[in-house]
Amino acid sequence: MSLPGISKVAFGGDYNPEQWPEDVWKEDYRLFDAARIDTVTLGVFDWALTQPAPDVYDFALLDRIVERASAEGRQICLATGTGAHPAWLARAHPEVTRTDFEGRKHRYGQRHNSCPSSPVFRRLSTELARRIAQRYAGNPAIVAWHVGNEYGGACYCDLCAAAFRDWLRDRYGSLDALNAAWYTTFWSHTFTNWDEIEPPSALTEHWRGPNHTAFQGITLDYLRFMSDAMLGNFRDEKAAIRESSPDVPVTTNFMGMYRPIDYHRWAPHLDFASWDNYPPDDNSPAWMALAHDLMRGLKDGQPFWLMEQTPSYTASRDVNPLKRPGVMRLWSWQAVAHGADAVLFFQLRASRGACEKYHGAVVGHAGRQDTRIFREVAEVGAELDRLGPATLGARTPARVALLFDWDSWWALEISDGPSRLLRYQQIVHAYYRALWEAGVDVDVLPVTADLAGYQVVVAPALHMLKGDLAQRLAAVAERGGSVLTTFLSGRVDEDDNAFLMDVPGPLGPLTGIRIDEWDARGPEVVNPVRLHGAGPEAEIEVESRLLFELVIPQGAEVVGTYQADFYAGTPAVTRNSYGAGHGWYVAAGLDQPGVSWVVRRVLERHDLVGPYADVPGLESTVRVGPDGTRLRFLLNHGTEPVETTAHAAGTDLLGGERIAPGQPIRLAAKGVLVLREESSPAGPATNSDEDRDGTR
Ligand code: GLA
Ligand code: ZN
């Protein structure tokens, strides 16, 4: 499904005309025309404007802004404006500010600053959303509602403590159940009254910092609670919008792999997913691809919006590098290649003052259009016009699923032992990157997803095993698929208590191994791992670091062995035949070549390595339109041109040229090719394909 009313990839971004005199607005729209900007996100931080005093709502300026955008023929993504509360609110109701992890009660300032449990915040944010929807709901220019902004952070105030206790009562029913789940017999922590329960903070269980807790159970539940509390804020506003706007889709802007909020628990409550792409550096295309795929997986593969990206630089980092020529275009197409139906910027015109005055914008302080940045934006605008509706509603025909789980992320990183050097995102990224380099489409999914359609399921560091997941993974192998999991998987149950059985717990039968011991070392300690392939040329030696689990096969075949230490010669990688398929286990922190080698063996068995694999820096993805049109995206992230040959006939949708199979194709550095493929040797890959080993 694509959004109703959208006829091409939406293009534009956050626009704050309330920061400018009205004579500038006219010039803005002239520039937007020149850049083919068709969508504006309005009012994201307008609370102080729309409600200047407790009983005063004033929509005069927002009316003019919305009228102008509508009259100029733009699509509007209209925000409720509750991402920052007004100063008068904090003064009148100090409860509205947050208390931080160290126990400091905040005074007025900043943004994303409201306590999610504050009754005043909940009442007034909901009321504002209600009034905005009432006022603007009938406007056909509004294509989406944008609630709040980048929900996140946490609060540790007394209101949150009380709400946490309510949340716990709901979850556990009794203190006995809670004490059992949190294992409170340890260190005499047994609770005998709900009011004894404190939010886990620097003052209570976390003397050594946010990731160091004495009680994983309470910390994990507080993370879950805080995510739910903010979801409650979103849902309140959404319900208020729905009173007068029954159909226009509602979203809020997510942040990709953002640890504090469990987006999987939020996703059912959004009508479509959207997110802000500010990658940690400018050299990690697989990292961004992973985040895009995670966002697409939130709504079962439904297209998402790229709600924000900078056209040039951010301002929030200590050092803010500039996007090189072609990079903004490349990353915009990467978003589309992974399922975006919108390419939006933060922001359209640069702020004159405050902390984002040096944040990049389509239009800078001088208001020029003869800048490189404006020109590149306008070029992307023109390309998206040319593309038209081709990608709208298109799906990714992935046969590989990668499981991503916030509970496992939290549990792993708040754990004392085996090692604080193991970071969930980095482990997941290594496996994702191996898939990315092999040129396969991947669905990044919650652990509750239906796995029936996938040939390969990769579950790195699946620390926590909940519900019937072990059985569902076993079923993938049973019917001929491959499941690949790693060290630190199958360790704990939903309450973060160890399974009373051999590691990897309920994954034992599928993986055909058990683990009695493990060794964690600093990054300077390397244990080489020899990986054994089919022929002698397939045998390689790679490095492993950080964690070394000692594997005792219980039927699994040994694929890789440690080369050093007292466990030299014992298994580091195994493969177990299970039903018609396999359960793989990687027991060591393999380096990237090691991870890639293992992933390749798994993919090869299912003939899934993509036709453009291994061209350095070249990313390849496929989307299949609702009418079966197959679109191939080729993206050269490298700094040098690449050459390859077309594996299928197609038409270059940006250049217009026809390309024959076997024809050489050349992509300039940062180049993009969007091909409408006519056929592919493997046949059309749709979600209903029969696969050769019957897994589809
Ligand atoms: C976030 C916010 C925006 C802006 C940008 C700057 O994504 O949503 O309001 O602050 O960062 O990068
Ligand atoms: Zn609070």
PDB file of N, CA, C and O in Angstrom, residues 33 38 40 69 95 203 278 283 287 315 375 378 465 470 560-561 572 619 626 644:
ATOM      1  N   ASP A  33       9.568  25.439  -6.127  1.00  0.00           N
ATOM      2  CA  ASP A  33       9.203  25.071  -7.501  1.00  0.00           C
ATOM      3  C   ASP A  33      10.447  24.673  -8.277  1.00  0.00           C
ATOM      4  O   ASP A  33      10.457  23.658  -8.985  1.00  0.00           O
ATOM      5  N   ASP A  38       7.496  19.063  -3.455  1.00  0.00           N
ATOM      6  CA  ASP A  38       6.034  18.966  -3.472  1.00  0.00           C
ATOM      7  C   ASP A  38       5.431  18.718  -2.090  1.00  0.00           C
ATOM      8  O   ASP A  38       4.217  18.669  -1.950  1.00  0.00           O
ATOM      9  N   VAL A  40       5.680  19.513   2.237  1.00  0.00           N
ATOM     10  CA  VAL A  40       6.262  20.254   3.359  1.00  0.00           C
ATOM     11  C   VAL A  40       5.732  19.683   4.676  1.00  0.00           C
ATOM     12  O   VAL A  40       4.550  19.375   4.803  1.00  0.00           O
ATOM     13  N   ALA A  69       0.663  26.948   1.930  1.00  0.00           N
ATOM     14  CA  ALA A  69       1.179  25.681   1.384  1.00  0.00           C
ATOM     15  C   ALA A  69       0.121  25.016   0.506  1.00  0.00           C
ATOM     16  O   ALA A  69       0.434  24.486  -0.567  1.00  0.00           O
ATOM     17  N   GLU A  95       5.697  19.780  37.166  1.00  0.00           N
ATOM     18  CA  GLU A  95       5.658  18.321  36.970  1.00  0.00           C
ATOM     19  C   GLU A  95       5.971  17.922  35.530  1.00  0.00           C
ATOM     20  O   GLU A  95       6.323  16.782  35.257  1.00  0.00           O
ATOM     21  N   LEU A 203      20.721   6.434  41.297  1.00  0.00           N
ATOM     22  CA  LEU A 203      20.517   6.491  42.744  1.00  0.00           C
ATOM     23  C   LEU A 203      20.149   5.138  43.337  1.00  0.00           C
ATOM     24  O   LEU A 203      20.144   4.977  44.558  1.00  0.00           O
ATOM     25  N   TYR A 278      20.317   9.931   9.990  1.00  0.00           N
ATOM     26  CA  TYR A 278      21.561  10.661  10.283  1.00  0.00           C
ATOM     27  C   TYR A 278      22.607   9.632  10.682  1.00  0.00           C
ATOM     28  O   TYR A 278      22.792   9.356  11.866  1.00  0.00           O
ATOM     29  N   ASN A 283      30.584   6.663   5.819  1.00  0.00           N
ATOM     30  CA  ASN A 283      31.264   5.574   5.139  1.00  0.00           C
ATOM     31  C   ASN A 283      30.667   4.210   5.474  1.00  0.00           C
ATOM     32  O   ASN A 283      31.381   3.222   5.499  1.00  0.00           O
ATOM     33  N   TRP A 287      25.279   0.013   7.005  1.00  0.00           N
ATOM     34  CA  TRP A 287      24.640   0.443   8.258  1.00  0.00           C
ATOM     35  C   TRP A 287      23.311   1.137   7.946  1.00  0.00           C
ATOM     36  O   TRP A 287      22.275   0.864   8.559  1.00  0.00           O
ATOM     37  N   ALA A 315      24.472  19.578  12.569  1.00  0.00           N
ATOM     38  CA  ALA A 315      25.157  20.524  13.455  1.00  0.00           C
ATOM     39  C   ALA A 315      25.342  19.938  14.845  1.00  0.00           C
ATOM     40  O   ALA A 315      26.026  20.517  15.676  1.00  0.00           O
ATOM     41  N   ARG A 375      21.459  22.906  -6.166  1.00  0.00           N
ATOM     42  CA  ARG A 375      21.464  22.261  -7.485  1.00  0.00           C
ATOM     43  C   ARG A 375      21.279  20.757  -7.357  1.00  0.00           C
ATOM     44  O   ARG A 375      20.476  20.154  -8.075  1.00  0.00           O
ATOM     45  N   ALA A 378      17.740  19.975  -6.474  1.00  0.00           N
ATOM     46  CA  ALA A 378      16.855  20.160  -7.633  1.00  0.00           C
ATOM     47  C   ALA A 378      17.019  19.011  -8.627  1.00  0.00           C
ATOM     48  O   ALA A 378      16.043  18.580  -9.256  1.00  0.00           O
ATOM     49  N   LEU A 465      15.222 -15.593  24.305  1.00  0.00           N
ATOM     50  CA  LEU A 465      14.294 -16.401  23.506  1.00  0.00           C
ATOM     51  C   LEU A 465      12.923 -16.343  24.145  1.00  0.00           C
ATOM     52  O   LEU A 465      12.739 -16.791  25.277  1.00  0.00           O
ATOM     53  N   ALA A 470      11.837 -20.593  19.396  1.00  0.00           N
ATOM     54  CA  ALA A 470      12.730 -21.726  19.106  1.00  0.00           C
ATOM     55  C   ALA A 470      12.038 -22.730  18.183  1.00  0.00           C
ATOM     56  O   ALA A 470      12.648 -23.233  17.230  1.00  0.00           O
ATOM     57  N   GLY A 560      34.237 -24.910  11.414  1.00  0.00           N
ATOM     58  CA  GLY A 560      35.397 -24.066  11.700  1.00  0.00           C
ATOM     59  C   GLY A 560      35.965 -24.426  13.060  1.00  0.00           C
ATOM     60  O   GLY A 560      35.214 -24.808  13.969  1.00  0.00           O
ATOM     61  N   THR A 561      37.277 -24.324  13.202  1.00  0.00           N
ATOM     62  CA  THR A 561      37.916 -24.686  14.482  1.00  0.00           C
ATOM     63  C   THR A 561      38.854 -23.587  14.961  1.00  0.00           C
ATOM     64  O   THR A 561      39.515 -22.917  14.172  1.00  0.00           O
ATOM     65  N   ALA A 572      34.494 -23.842  16.362  1.00  0.00           N
ATOM     66  CA  ALA A 572      34.102 -22.434  16.507  1.00  0.00           C
ATOM     67  C   ALA A 572      32.878 -22.126  15.650  1.00  0.00           C
ATOM     68  O   ALA A 572      32.159 -21.170  15.910  1.00  0.00           O
ATOM     69  N   GLU A 619      25.948  -1.603  -4.354  1.00  0.00           N
ATOM     70  CA  GLU A 619      24.768  -2.138  -3.667  1.00  0.00           C
ATOM     71  C   GLU A 619      23.699  -2.454  -4.702  1.00  0.00           C
ATOM     72  O   GLU A 619      23.509  -1.706  -5.657  1.00  0.00           O
ATOM     73  N   PRO A 626       3.186  -3.243  -7.330  1.00  0.00           N
ATOM     74  CA  PRO A 626       1.919  -3.949  -7.170  1.00  0.00           C
ATOM     75  C   PRO A 626       1.494  -4.663  -8.456  1.00  0.00           C
ATOM     76  O   PRO A 626       0.828  -5.698  -8.405  1.00  0.00           O
ATOM     77  N   THR A 644      30.248  -3.480 -14.550  1.00  0.00           N
ATOM     78  CA  THR A 644      29.715  -4.825 -14.409  1.00  0.00           C
ATOM     79  C   THR A 644      28.887  -5.096 -15.669  1.00  0.00           C
ATOM     80  O   THR A 644      28.893  -4.275 -16.583  1.00  0.00           O
TER      81      THR A 644
END
